[in-house]
XYZ file of C-alpha atoms in Angstrom:
305
model
C 180.400 -191.588 -64.335
C 180.152 -191.225 -60.539
C 181.662 -188.725 -58.111
C 181.758 -188.296 -54.365
C 181.489 -184.773 -52.961
C 184.569 -184.558 -50.749
C 187.025 -181.652 -50.523
C 187.061 -182.009 -54.292
C 184.775 -183.838 -56.672
C 186.285 -187.316 -56.553
C 185.557 -189.975 -59.158
C 184.303 -193.248 -57.695
C 182.284 -196.405 -58.367
C 178.586 -197.008 -57.788
C 179.380 -199.301 -54.867
C 181.135 -196.410 -53.081
C 178.012 -194.283 -53.595
C 175.801 -196.942 -51.993
C 177.876 -196.854 -48.806
C 176.329 -193.452 -48.089
C 179.417 -191.936 -46.464
C 179.403 -188.919 -48.783
C 176.897 -187.174 -50.976
C 177.368 -187.985 -54.635
C 176.957 -186.808 -58.216
C 176.298 -189.142 -61.135
C 176.079 -188.644 -64.897
C 174.154 -191.187 -66.965
C 172.856 -191.246 -70.487
C 169.176 -191.967 -71.064
C 169.657 -195.692 -71.587
C 171.735 -196.043 -68.415
C 169.134 -194.079 -66.438
C 166.324 -196.364 -67.582
C 168.327 -199.406 -66.514
C 169.646 -198.046 -63.200
C 166.905 -195.677 -62.018
C 165.624 -198.039 -59.309
C 169.124 -198.458 -57.876
C 169.166 -194.804 -56.770
C 165.891 -195.294 -54.841
C 164.511 -191.806 -55.527
C 160.804 -191.119 -55.128
C 160.172 -189.947 -58.683
C 156.522 -189.724 -59.686
C 157.010 -189.261 -63.434
C 159.374 -190.479 -66.098
C 162.236 -188.199 -67.183
C 162.438 -187.775 -70.944
C 165.471 -185.897 -72.277
C 163.877 -185.768 -75.729
C 161.059 -183.526 -74.489
C 162.986 -180.653 -72.883
C 161.867 -177.112 -73.651
C 163.155 -174.995 -70.758
C 165.055 -174.912 -67.480
C 162.867 -175.803 -64.520
C 162.576 -177.869 -61.344
C 159.637 -179.899 -60.058
C 159.049 -181.221 -56.551
C 158.215 -184.940 -56.343
C 157.122 -187.030 -53.384
C 160.664 -187.733 -52.222
C 162.872 -186.129 -54.845
C 163.417 -183.041 -56.934
C 163.555 -183.415 -60.712
C 164.011 -180.941 -63.508
C 165.544 -180.059 -66.828
C 168.145 -177.711 -68.231
C 167.899 -176.028 -71.628
C 171.074 -173.972 -71.855
C 171.959 -171.824 -74.897
C 175.408 -172.423 -76.322
C 177.486 -169.325 -75.659
C 179.135 -169.791 -79.064
C 175.764 -169.625 -80.836
C 173.111 -168.295 -78.468
C 170.319 -168.491 -81.056
C 171.323 -172.027 -82.059
C 170.352 -175.336 -80.500
C 170.389 -175.491 -76.692
C 172.236 -178.029 -74.566
C 169.452 -180.100 -73.033
C 169.698 -182.489 -70.108
C 167.721 -183.503 -67.021
C 168.438 -184.124 -63.353
C 167.038 -185.793 -60.261
C 168.180 -185.271 -56.680
C 167.416 -185.983 -53.076
C 169.304 -185.402 -49.844
C 171.869 -188.104 -50.747
C 172.996 -186.782 -54.103
C 172.235 -185.678 -57.635
C 171.935 -187.598 -60.909
C 172.251 -185.936 -64.304
C 170.668 -187.591 -67.339
C 172.656 -186.309 -70.303
C 173.515 -187.799 -73.667
C 175.338 -184.720 -75.017
C 178.498 -184.988 -72.911
C 178.278 -181.370 -71.742
C 177.584 -182.255 -68.087
C 180.528 -184.642 -67.996
C 182.794 -181.828 -69.217
C 181.444 -179.453 -66.563
C 181.998 -182.006 -63.793
C 185.567 -182.648 -64.923
C 186.200 -178.903 -64.849
C 184.744 -178.631 -61.341
C 186.818 -181.604 -60.178
C 189.929 -179.964 -61.616
C 189.395 -176.399 -60.381
C 187.250 -176.474 -57.205
C 188.306 -177.344 -53.677
C 185.798 -176.951 -50.832
C 186.469 -176.244 -47.181
C 182.960 -177.440 -46.277
C 181.837 -179.771 -49.079
C 178.114 -180.249 -49.566
C 175.569 -181.005 -52.260
C 174.380 -177.390 -52.060
C 177.872 -176.053 -52.706
C 178.317 -178.404 -55.656
C 175.007 -177.295 -57.198
C 176.046 -173.662 -56.727
C 179.362 -174.250 -58.512
C 177.615 -176.195 -61.278
C 175.131 -173.369 -61.879
C 177.916 -170.791 -61.706
C 179.808 -172.702 -64.393
C 176.834 -172.300 -66.722
C 176.923 -168.495 -66.473
C 180.590 -167.830 -65.686
C 181.305 -166.231 -69.090
C 178.062 -164.304 -69.406
C 179.191 -161.011 -67.881
C 182.080 -160.873 -70.351
C 179.695 -161.685 -73.222
C 177.276 -158.927 -72.195
C 180.106 -156.422 -71.776
C 181.397 -157.258 -75.262
C 177.879 -156.674 -76.620
C 177.800 -153.302 -74.850
C 181.136 -152.293 -76.416
C 179.989 -153.433 -79.849
C 176.731 -151.495 -79.570
C 178.634 -148.375 -78.485
C 180.806 -148.651 -81.617
C 177.695 -149.023 -83.762
C 176.231 -145.913 -82.115
C 179.338 -143.924 -83.097
C 178.971 -145.164 -86.683
C 175.321 -144.102 -86.733
C 176.219 -140.605 -85.548
C 179.034 -140.314 -88.109
C 177.419 -139.042 -91.340
C 180.366 -140.270 -93.419
C 179.824 -143.894 -92.354
C 177.264 -146.271 -93.802
C 175.702 -148.282 -90.971
C 174.153 -151.738 -91.295
C 171.756 -152.746 -88.504
C 172.066 -156.481 -89.225
C 174.485 -156.937 -86.337
C 172.198 -154.960 -84.002
C 169.338 -157.326 -84.862
C 171.554 -160.351 -84.180
C 172.596 -158.972 -80.794
C 168.971 -158.183 -79.922
C 167.957 -161.782 -80.669
C 170.826 -163.124 -78.538
C 169.842 -160.846 -75.669
C 166.228 -161.964 -75.911
C 167.246 -165.621 -75.607
C 169.620 -164.867 -72.726
C 166.945 -162.870 -70.906
C 164.502 -165.795 -71.129
C 167.264 -168.167 -70.007
C 168.032 -165.997 -66.972
C 164.369 -165.840 -65.979
C 164.237 -169.636 -65.984
C 167.462 -169.877 -63.974
C 166.055 -167.476 -61.387
C 162.950 -169.673 -61.061
C 165.188 -172.733 -60.700
C 167.303 -171.085 -58.002
C 164.209 -169.987 -56.113
C 162.822 -173.530 -56.247
C 166.065 -174.829 -54.737
C 166.007 -172.062 -52.140
C 162.422 -172.934 -51.183
C 163.727 -176.360 -50.071
C 160.238 -177.839 -49.854
C 161.415 -181.397 -49.169
C 164.196 -180.308 -46.782
C 166.871 -181.937 -48.913
C 169.249 -179.043 -48.253
C 170.681 -177.767 -45.002
C 169.000 -174.513 -44.107
C 172.273 -172.628 -43.680
C 173.418 -173.744 -47.145
C 170.402 -172.404 -49.020
C 172.262 -169.079 -49.044
C 174.222 -170.445 -51.994
C 171.043 -170.476 -54.059
C 170.215 -166.944 -52.947
C 173.677 -165.800 -54.068
C 173.129 -167.484 -57.420
C 169.674 -165.995 -58.017
C 170.984 -162.545 -57.083
C 173.771 -162.849 -59.645
C 171.462 -164.144 -62.365
C 169.019 -161.320 -61.618
C 171.798 -158.797 -62.217
C 172.679 -160.515 -65.492
C 169.007 -160.450 -66.469
C 168.761 -156.722 -65.751
C 171.973 -156.097 -67.723
C 170.649 -158.080 -70.707
C 167.308 -156.245 -70.538
C 169.019 -152.829 -70.502
C 171.196 -153.824 -73.471
C 168.111 -154.954 -75.368
C 166.562 -151.545 -74.693
C 169.823 -150.054 -75.991
C 169.403 -151.927 -79.278
C 165.917 -150.449 -79.642
C 167.323 -146.974 -78.999
C 169.951 -147.558 -81.688
C 167.236 -148.530 -84.169
C 165.317 -145.349 -83.352
C 168.524 -143.319 -83.637
C 169.269 -144.912 -87.024
C 165.791 -144.025 -88.293
C 166.233 -140.481 -86.985
C 169.572 -140.134 -88.783
C 167.986 -141.402 -92.002
C 165.220 -138.818 -91.637
C 167.800 -136.084 -91.003
C 169.675 -137.045 -94.174
C 166.440 -137.101 -96.157
C 165.454 -133.698 -94.769
C 168.889 -132.376 -95.728
C 168.449 -133.620 -99.281
C 164.961 -132.115 -99.477
C 166.321 -128.792 -98.186
C 169.013 -128.707 -100.869
C 166.501 -129.593 -103.574
C 164.182 -126.848 -102.337
C 167.001 -124.286 -102.354
C 168.058 -125.251 -105.883
C 164.458 -125.059 -107.056
C 163.988 -121.659 -105.415
C 167.195 -120.207 -106.926
C 166.477 -121.385 -110.445
C 162.779 -120.542 -110.450
C 163.423 -116.912 -111.616
C 165.683 -118.277 -114.359
C 162.864 -120.544 -115.464
C 160.622 -117.492 -115.624
C 163.168 -115.654 -117.793
C 163.507 -118.654 -120.111
C 159.759 -118.961 -120.414
C 159.343 -115.218 -120.916
C 161.871 -114.833 -123.693
C 161.034 -118.212 -125.173
C 157.769 -116.694 -126.463
C 159.652 -114.890 -129.288
C 157.122 -112.155 -129.976
C 157.994 -110.111 -133.051
C 158.250 -106.762 -131.286
C 160.278 -107.849 -128.214
C 163.032 -105.175 -128.278
C 165.514 -107.289 -126.257
C 165.731 -109.788 -129.103
C 167.288 -107.200 -131.427
C 169.486 -105.538 -128.827
C 173.208 -106.207 -129.262
C 173.779 -106.489 -125.498
C 170.546 -108.417 -124.749
C 172.196 -111.816 -124.495
C 175.048 -110.711 -122.164
C 172.557 -108.762 -120.051
C 170.375 -111.867 -119.576
C 173.478 -113.850 -118.612
C 174.459 -111.181 -116.099
C 170.960 -110.996 -114.621
C 170.855 -114.793 -114.318
C 174.269 -114.870 -112.646
C 173.162 -112.108 -110.255
C 170.025 -114.025 -109.337
C 172.012 -117.213 -108.640
C 174.654 -115.339 -106.616
C 172.028 -113.435 -104.630
C 170.107 -116.616 -103.903
C 173.207 -118.439 -102.705
C 174.199 -115.469 -100.545
C 170.709 -115.285 -99.027
C 170.541 -118.978 -98.122
C 174.114 -118.882 -96.811
C 173.184 -115.992 -94.525
C 170.173 -117.959 -93.296
C 172.568 -120.882 -92.602
C 170.655 -123.176 -94.917
C 173.782 -123.949 -96.900
């Protein structure tokens, strides 16, 4: 699949690319790249292997710029990444992708973008923007979800499960690493070591790295938020446990005198006068009730109940 970078991304043939009238974009699978690599006449010093992609990066070659993309799926951030490679020089850019994701992105750009001053730099900017265009919404939805979880934690009547917090934290970790790699990629483009890009157009890469940096900072702050929620959850658990221990202590304290009475009169000595007294049993009941009532009143006054 070949495109010329005109006012819009325009599909073309390889012969139209070779004319050199416009900068171009091409998408090939690995087999096509192996067969057609020499036709693009790029000074690539090392082979590109799409089966050995671990991160997003760019590398400067003798007369080209090559690199790889490892992009988390926004539907399952902790799942398998979309992985593809690229090579570019001042004439155009070739993507090596067997997943079909780049072809979908290019069709979207061709359908939605129209440029007043078309250039390879502007295309790369729009391509990179397409990768992250939903991320602010995703991060904002995480923030809302974490705020709801915080309310549940602070509500003593609600049982809170931190499983979702752990899932969000893992997603944010992967996104943060992804953003760091994108920033490095944008800075490599901005460096323009081989002078493939027009100097005035490198501002596009600066705009991109600035935006990704903000997304990175947002993701990092949300990850800190998840840690705060975990600490808050542990604190609430400790508060509940302390409350239970307080109640148990109060109950033990109130009934301790009653235990003494039971132990005292459970000895059943022969000459204990209270055992033969007609009103002994009601008196013990009354004393016990008075002790319980007094204890409850005391702890209520101390605001422990």
